[in-house]
Tab-separated table of C-alpha atoms in Angstrom:
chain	number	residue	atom	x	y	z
A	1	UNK	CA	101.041	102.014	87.604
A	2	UNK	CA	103.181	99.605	89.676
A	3	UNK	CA	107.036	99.451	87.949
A	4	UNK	CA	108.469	95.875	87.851
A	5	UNK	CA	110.349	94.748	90.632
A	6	UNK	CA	113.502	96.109	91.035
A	7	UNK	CA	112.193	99.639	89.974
A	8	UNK	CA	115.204	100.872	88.604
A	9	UNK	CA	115.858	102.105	85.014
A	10	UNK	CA	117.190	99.800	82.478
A	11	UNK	CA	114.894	96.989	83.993
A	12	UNK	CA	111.951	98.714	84.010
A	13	UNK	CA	112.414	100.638	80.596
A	14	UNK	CA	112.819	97.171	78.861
A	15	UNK	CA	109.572	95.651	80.596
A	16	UNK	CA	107.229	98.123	79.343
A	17	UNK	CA	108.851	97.154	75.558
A	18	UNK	CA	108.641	94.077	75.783
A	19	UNK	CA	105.595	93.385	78.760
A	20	UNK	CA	107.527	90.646	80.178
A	21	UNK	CA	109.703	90.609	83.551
A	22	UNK	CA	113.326	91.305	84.426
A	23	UNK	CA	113.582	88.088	85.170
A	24	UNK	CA	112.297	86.911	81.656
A	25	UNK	CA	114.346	89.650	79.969
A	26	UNK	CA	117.167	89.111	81.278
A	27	UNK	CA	117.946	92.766	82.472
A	28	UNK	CA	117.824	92.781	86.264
A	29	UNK	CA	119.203	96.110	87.459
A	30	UNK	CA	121.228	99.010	86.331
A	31	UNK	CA	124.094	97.104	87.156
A	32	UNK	CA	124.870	93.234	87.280
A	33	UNK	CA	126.696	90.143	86.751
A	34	UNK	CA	126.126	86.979	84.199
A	35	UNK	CA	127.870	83.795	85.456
A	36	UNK	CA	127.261	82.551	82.050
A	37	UNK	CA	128.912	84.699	80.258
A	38	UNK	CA	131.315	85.451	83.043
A	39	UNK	CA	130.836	89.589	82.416
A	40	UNK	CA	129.433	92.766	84.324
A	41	UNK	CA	126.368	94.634	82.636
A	42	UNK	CA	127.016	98.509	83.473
A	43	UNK	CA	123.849	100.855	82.591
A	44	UNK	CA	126.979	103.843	82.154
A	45	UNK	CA	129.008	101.708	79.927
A	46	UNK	CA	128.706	101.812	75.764
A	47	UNK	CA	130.310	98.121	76.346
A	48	UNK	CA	126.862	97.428	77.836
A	49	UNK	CA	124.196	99.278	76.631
A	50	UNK	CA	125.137	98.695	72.754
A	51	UNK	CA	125.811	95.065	72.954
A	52	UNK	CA	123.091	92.805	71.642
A	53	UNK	CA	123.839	89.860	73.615
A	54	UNK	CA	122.735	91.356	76.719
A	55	UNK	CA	119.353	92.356	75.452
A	56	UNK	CA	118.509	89.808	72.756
A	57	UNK	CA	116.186	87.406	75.096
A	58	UNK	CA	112.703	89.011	73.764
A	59	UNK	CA	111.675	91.639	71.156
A	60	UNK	CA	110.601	95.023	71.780
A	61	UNK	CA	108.269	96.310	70.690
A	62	UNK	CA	109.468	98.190	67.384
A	63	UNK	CA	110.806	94.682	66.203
A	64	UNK	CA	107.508	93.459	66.693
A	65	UNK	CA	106.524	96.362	64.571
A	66	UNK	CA	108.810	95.579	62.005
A	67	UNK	CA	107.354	92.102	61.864
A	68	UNK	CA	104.638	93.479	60.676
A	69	UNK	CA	105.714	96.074	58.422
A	70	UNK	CA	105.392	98.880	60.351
A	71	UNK	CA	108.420	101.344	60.730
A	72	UNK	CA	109.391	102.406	64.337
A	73	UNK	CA	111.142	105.149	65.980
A	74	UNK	CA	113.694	105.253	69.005
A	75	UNK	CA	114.596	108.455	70.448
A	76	UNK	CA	117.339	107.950	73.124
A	77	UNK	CA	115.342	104.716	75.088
A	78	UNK	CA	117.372	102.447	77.221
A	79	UNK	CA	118.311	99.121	74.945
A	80	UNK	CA	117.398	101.325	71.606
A	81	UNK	CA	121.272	100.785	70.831
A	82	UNK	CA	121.403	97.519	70.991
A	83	UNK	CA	118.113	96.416	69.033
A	84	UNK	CA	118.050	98.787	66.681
A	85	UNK	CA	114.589	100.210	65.169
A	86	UNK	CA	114.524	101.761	62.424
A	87	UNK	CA	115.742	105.216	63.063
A	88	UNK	CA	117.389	105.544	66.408
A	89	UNK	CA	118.603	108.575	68.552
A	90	UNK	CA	121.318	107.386	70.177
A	91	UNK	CA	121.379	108.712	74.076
A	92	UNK	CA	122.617	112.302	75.037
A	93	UNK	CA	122.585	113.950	78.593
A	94	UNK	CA	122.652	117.189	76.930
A	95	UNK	CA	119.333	116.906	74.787
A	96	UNK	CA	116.262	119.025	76.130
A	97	UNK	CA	112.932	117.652	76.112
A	98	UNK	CA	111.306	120.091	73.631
A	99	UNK	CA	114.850	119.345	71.138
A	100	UNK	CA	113.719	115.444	72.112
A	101	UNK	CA	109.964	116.066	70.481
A	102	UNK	CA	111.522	118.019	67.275
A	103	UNK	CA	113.392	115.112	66.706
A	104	UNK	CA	109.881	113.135	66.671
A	105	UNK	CA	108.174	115.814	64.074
A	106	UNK	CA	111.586	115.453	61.915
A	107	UNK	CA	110.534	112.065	61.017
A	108	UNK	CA	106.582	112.436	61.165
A	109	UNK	CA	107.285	115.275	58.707
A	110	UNK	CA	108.384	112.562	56.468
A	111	UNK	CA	106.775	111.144	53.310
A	112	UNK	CA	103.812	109.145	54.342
A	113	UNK	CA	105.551	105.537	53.003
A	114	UNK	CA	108.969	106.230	54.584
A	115	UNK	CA	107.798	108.307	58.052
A	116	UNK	CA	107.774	105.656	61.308
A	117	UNK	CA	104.001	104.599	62.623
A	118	UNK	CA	105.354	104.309	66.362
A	119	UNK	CA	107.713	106.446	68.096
A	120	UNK	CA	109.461	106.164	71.696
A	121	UNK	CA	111.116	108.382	73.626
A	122	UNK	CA	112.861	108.863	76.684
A	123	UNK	CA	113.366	111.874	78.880
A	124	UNK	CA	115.376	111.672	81.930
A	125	UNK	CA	115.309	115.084	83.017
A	126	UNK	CA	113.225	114.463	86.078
A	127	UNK	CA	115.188	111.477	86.927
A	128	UNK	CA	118.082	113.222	86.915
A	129	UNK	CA	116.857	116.191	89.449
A	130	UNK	CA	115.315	113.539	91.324
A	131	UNK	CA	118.614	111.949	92.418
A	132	UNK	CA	120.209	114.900	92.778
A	133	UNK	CA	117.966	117.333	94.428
A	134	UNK	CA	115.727	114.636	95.899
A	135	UNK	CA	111.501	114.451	95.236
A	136	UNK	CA	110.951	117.692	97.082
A	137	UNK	CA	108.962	120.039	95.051
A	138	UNK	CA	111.644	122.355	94.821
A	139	UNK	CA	113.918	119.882	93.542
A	140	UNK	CA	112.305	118.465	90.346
A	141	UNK	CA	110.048	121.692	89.661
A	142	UNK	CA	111.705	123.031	86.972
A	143	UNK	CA	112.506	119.287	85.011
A	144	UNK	CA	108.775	118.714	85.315
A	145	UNK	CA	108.051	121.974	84.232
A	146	UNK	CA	110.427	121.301	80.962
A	147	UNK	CA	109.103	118.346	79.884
A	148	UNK	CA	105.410	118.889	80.647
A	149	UNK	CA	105.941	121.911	78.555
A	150	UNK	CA	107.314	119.250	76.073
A	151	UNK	CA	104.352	117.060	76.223
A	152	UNK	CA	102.097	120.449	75.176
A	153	UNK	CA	104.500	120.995	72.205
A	154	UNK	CA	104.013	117.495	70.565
A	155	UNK	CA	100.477	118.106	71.329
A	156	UNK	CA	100.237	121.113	69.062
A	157	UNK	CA	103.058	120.111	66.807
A	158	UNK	CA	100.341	116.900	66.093
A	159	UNK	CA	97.679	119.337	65.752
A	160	UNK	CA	99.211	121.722	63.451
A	161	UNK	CA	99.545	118.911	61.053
A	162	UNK	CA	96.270	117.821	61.448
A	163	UNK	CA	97.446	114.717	62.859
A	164	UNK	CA	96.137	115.019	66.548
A	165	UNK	CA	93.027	112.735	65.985
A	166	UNK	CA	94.666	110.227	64.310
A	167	UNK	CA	97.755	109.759	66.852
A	168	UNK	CA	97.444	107.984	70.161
A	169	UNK	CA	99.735	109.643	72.599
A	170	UNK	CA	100.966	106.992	75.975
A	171	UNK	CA	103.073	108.677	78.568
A	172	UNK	CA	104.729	106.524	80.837
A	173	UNK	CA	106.691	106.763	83.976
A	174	UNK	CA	109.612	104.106	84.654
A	175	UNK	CA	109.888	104.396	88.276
A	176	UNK	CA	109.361	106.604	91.090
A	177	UNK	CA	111.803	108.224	93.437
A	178	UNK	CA	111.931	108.402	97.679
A	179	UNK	CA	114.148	110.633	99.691
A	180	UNK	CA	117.112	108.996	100.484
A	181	UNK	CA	118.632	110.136	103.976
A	182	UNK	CA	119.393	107.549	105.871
A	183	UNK	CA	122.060	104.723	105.830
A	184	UNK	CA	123.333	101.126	106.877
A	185	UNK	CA	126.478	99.813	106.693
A	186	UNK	CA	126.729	96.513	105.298
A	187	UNK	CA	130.023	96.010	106.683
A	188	UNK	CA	128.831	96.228	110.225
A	189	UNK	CA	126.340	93.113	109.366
A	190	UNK	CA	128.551	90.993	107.662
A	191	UNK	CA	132.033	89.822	109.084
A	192	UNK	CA	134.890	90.636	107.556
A	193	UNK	CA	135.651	87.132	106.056
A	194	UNK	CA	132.346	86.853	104.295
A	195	UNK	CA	132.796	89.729	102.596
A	196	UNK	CA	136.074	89.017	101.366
A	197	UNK	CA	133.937	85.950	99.207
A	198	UNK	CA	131.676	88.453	98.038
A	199	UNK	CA	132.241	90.105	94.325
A	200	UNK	CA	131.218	93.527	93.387
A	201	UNK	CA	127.712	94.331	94.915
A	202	UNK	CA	124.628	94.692	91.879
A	203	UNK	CA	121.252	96.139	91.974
A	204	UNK	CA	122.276	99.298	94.004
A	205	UNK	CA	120.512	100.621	95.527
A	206	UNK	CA	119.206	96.512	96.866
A	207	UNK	CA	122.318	94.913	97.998
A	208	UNK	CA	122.198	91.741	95.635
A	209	UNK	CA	125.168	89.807	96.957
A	210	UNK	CA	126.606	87.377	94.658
A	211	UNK	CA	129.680	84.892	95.969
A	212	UNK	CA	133.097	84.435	94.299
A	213	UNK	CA	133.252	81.406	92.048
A	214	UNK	CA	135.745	79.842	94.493
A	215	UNK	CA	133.436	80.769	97.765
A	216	UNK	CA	132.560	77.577	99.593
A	217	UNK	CA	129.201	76.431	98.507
A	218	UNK	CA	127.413	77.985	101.729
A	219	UNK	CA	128.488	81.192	101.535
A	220	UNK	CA	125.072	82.372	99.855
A	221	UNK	CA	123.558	80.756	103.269
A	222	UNK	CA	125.780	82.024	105.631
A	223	UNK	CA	125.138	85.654	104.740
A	224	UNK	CA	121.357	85.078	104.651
A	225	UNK	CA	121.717	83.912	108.515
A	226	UNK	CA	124.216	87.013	109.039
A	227	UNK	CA	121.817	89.280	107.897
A	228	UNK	CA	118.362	87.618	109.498
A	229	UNK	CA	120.736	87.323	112.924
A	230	UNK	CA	121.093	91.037	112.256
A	231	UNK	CA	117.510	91.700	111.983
A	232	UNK	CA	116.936	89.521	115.482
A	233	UNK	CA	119.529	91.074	117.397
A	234	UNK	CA	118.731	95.028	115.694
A	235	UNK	CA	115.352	95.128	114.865
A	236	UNK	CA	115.129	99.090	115.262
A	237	UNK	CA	118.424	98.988	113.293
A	238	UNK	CA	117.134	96.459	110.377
A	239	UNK	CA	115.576	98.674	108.104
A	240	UNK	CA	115.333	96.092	105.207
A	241	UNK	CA	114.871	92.275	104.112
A	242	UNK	CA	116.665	89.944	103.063
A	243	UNK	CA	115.605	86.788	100.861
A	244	UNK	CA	117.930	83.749	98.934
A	245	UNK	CA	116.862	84.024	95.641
A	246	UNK	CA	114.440	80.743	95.461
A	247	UNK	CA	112.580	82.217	97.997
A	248	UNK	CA	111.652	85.925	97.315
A	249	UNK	CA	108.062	86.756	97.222
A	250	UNK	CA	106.717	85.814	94.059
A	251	UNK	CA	104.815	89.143	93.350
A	252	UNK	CA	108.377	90.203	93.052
A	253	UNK	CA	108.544	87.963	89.725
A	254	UNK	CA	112.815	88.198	90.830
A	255	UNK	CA	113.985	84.571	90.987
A	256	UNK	CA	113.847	82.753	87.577
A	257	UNK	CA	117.507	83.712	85.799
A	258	UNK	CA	120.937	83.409	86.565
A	259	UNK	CA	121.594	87.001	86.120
A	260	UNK	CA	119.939	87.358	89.842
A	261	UNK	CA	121.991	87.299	92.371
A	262	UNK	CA	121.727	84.663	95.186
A	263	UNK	CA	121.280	86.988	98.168
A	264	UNK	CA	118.735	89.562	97.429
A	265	UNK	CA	118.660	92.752	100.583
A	266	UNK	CA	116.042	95.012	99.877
A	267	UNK	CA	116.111	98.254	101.885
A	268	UNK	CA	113.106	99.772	103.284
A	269	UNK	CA	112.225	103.189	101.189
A	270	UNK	CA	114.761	105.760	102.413
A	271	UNK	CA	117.501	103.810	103.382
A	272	UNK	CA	120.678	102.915	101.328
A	273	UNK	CA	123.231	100.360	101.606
A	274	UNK	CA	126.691	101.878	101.588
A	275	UNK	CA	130.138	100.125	103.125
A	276	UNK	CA	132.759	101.935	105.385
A	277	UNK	CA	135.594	101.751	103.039
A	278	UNK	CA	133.147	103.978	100.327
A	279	UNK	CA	131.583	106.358	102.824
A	280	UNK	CA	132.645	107.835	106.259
A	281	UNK	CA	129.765	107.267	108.715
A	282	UNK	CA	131.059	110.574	110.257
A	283	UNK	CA	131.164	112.854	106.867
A	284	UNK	CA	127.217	112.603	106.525
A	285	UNK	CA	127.950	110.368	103.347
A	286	UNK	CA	127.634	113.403	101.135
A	287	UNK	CA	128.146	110.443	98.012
A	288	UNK	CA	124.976	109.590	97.842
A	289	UNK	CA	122.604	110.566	95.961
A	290	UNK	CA	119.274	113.113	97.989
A	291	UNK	CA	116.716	110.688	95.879
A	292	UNK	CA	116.859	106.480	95.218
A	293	UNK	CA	114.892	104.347	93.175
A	294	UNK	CA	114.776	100.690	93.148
A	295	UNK	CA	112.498	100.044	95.972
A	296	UNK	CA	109.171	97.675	96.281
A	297	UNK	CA	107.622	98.457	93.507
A	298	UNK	CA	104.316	98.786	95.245
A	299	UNK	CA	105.524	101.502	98.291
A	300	UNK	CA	103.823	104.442	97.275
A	301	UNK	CA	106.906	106.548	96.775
A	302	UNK	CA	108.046	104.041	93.615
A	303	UNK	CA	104.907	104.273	91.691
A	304	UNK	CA	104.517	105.571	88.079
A	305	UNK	CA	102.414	107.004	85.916
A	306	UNK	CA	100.779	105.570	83.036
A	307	UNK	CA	98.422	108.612	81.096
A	308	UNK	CA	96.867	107.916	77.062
A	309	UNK	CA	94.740	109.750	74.906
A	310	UNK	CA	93.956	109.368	71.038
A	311	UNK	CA	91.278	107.794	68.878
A	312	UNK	CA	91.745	104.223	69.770
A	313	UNK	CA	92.041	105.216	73.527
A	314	UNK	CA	88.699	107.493	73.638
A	315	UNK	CA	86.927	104.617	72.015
A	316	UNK	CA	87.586	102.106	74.820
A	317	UNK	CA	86.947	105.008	77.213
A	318	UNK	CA	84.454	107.052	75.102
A	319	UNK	CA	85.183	109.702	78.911
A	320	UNK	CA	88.155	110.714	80.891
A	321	UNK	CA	88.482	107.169	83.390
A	322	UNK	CA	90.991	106.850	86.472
A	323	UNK	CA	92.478	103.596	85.610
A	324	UNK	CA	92.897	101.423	88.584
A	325	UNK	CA	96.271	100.685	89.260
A	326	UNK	CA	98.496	97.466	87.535
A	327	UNK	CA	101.891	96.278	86.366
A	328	UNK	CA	103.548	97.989	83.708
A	329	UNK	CA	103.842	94.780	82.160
A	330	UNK	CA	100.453	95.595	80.127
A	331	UNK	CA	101.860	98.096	78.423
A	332	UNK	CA	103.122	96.351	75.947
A	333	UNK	CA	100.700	95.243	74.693
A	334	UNK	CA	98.296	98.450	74.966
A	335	UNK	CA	101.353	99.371	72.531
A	336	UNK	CA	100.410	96.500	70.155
A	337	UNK	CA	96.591	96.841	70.193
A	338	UNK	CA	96.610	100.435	69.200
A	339	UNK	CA	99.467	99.453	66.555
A	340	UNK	CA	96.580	96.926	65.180
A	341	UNK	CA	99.387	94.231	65.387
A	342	UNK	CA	99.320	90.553	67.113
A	343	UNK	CA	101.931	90.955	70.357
A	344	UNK	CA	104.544	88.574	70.771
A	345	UNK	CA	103.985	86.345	74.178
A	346	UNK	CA	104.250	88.266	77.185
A	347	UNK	CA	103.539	88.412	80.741
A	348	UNK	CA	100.914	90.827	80.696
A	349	UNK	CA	96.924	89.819	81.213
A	350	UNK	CA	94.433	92.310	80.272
A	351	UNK	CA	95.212	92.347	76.191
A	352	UNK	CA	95.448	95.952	75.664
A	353	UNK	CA	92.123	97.206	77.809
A	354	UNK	CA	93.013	98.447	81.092
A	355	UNK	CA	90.852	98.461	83.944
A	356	UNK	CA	89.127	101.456	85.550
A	357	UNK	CA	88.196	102.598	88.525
């Protein structure tokens, strides 16, 4: 399954609730600024990730549940704080995957009127190794290990209640992860009194530059040209691209909000952006983080995984099928058509039935 474009987190977590876009959603990185309301959205900060107005553009899907009288479930998903379904786990580092699925059997042990119909839930265990440890095998063995071992317990926790041919079960992937060991310095590209119009970078690890209010109205230009005269004069040293806004590549579906910024650099898979007053080109830059995200979404190394089984799911595939790949904007509403509810509008195209290979 191809994330959404950029394949970080919070963007991508919202897009396959709500099957639309980051720029349609409104949540365009991890980290970012709104001219509009003047503010910084931080993925780390309660501030953020609890405040409605950031996340209130479209419905996910358990409000579109609730629409139609369905109860809904949240355990620990990115936005779940802000647009609250109807029982919510609120998010917590410290929560194992298999404490994650008794949370789910809490509720499905419930009285049949009052227990939710849909549940989500997040783990971010493998995430978490990724960036530390990097994708080696090594690295992420033992979170995979934890939270397929996870995915088996729901599996027999549904079974023991008699419940495993009645639920449809849709494991999804946000993202994928690429080794990140190699660096450019931002600071070398741009001169000095560019940067000094420049506010906080967004979208790490992209470099989406965004001008001070007060810049002079070329500035977004002039570090376009710095970094295309880069790319001319260093090709073996220009390990990225770099696009104004209005012009990206439309299968990027990136340009249509004001939440984007103007300057969009987009590393190759690998590389990071990092500046010489944050990281000593001499130290090894021991900062960063062994694995990135946030790449082209359709590099190989960013690819996720999109795997379903239940009733519904072996009807439309009455045998095991290798889906052929497509944006995880059709999620949403796979979500809806095994719910038996209408989906809201969305940017999705195949109306629940995926194709195969």
């Amino acid at each position: 399954m191809y994330p959404s474009f950029p394949s970080l987190t919070f963007p991508n977590h919202w897009t396959l609730v709500t099957g639309v876009y980051p720029e349609t959603h409104g949540i365009v990185a991890n980290d970012f600024f709104d001219p509009v309301l003047g503010e910084t959205f931080r993925h780390s900060s309660l501030n953020s990730t609890t405040n409605a107005t950031w996340w209130t553009t479209v419905d996910p899907i358990w409000k579109t549940c609730q629409q139609h009288n369905r109860m809904s479930a949240t355990i620990m998903w990115p936005g779940s704080a802000a647009i609250e379904a109807d029982f919510v786990a609120d998010f917590n580092s410290t929560t194992m995957p298999m404490e994650k699925i008794d949370m789910v059997m809490e509720l499905i042990d419930l009285p049949y009127l009052k227990r939710p119909q849909f549940y989500s839930v997040y783990m971010h265990h493998v995430d978490t190794a990724g960036h530390v440890h990097g994708p080696s095998k090594d690295g992420v063995a033992t979170a995979v290990q934890q939270v397929d071992q996870a995915v088996g317990y729901l599996m027999e926790q549904l079974k023991a209640r008699n419940l495993d041919k009645h639920a449809n079960v849709v494991i999804v992937s946000d993202h994928g992860m690429a080794k990140t060991d190699k660096y450019m310095y931002y600071d070398d590209i741009l001169p000095g009194d560019l940067i000094d119009r420049l506010q906080h970078r967004e979208a790490w690890p992209l470099l989406d530059l965004r001008p001070l209010p007060d810049a002079p109205a070329n500035t977004s230009l002039q570090i376009f040209d710095a970094f295309h005269q880069f790319q001319q004069l260093h090709p073996d040293k220009a390990h990225y691209q770099v696009f104004l806004k209005e012009d990206i590549p439309e299968k990027f579906h990136y340009s249509h909000h004001d939440r984007i910024a103007p300057v969009i650099v987009l590393p190759d898979p690998g590389y990071a952006f990092v500046s010489h007053n944050l990281a000593d080109p001499t130290s090894g830059v021991p900062s960063q983080p062994a694995g990135m995200h946030g790449y082209d979404p359709f590099d190989e190394d960013m690819w996720a995984i999109f795997m379903a089984a239940g009733p519904k799911i072996d009807k439309a595939y009455p045998s095991s099928k290798r889906l052929a790949p497509f944006g995880n904007v059709e999620v949403y509403e796979v979500l809806t058509e095994l719910m038996n509810i209408n989906a809201n509008p969305n940017n999705g195209s195949f109306h629940g039935y995926l194709p195969t290979l």
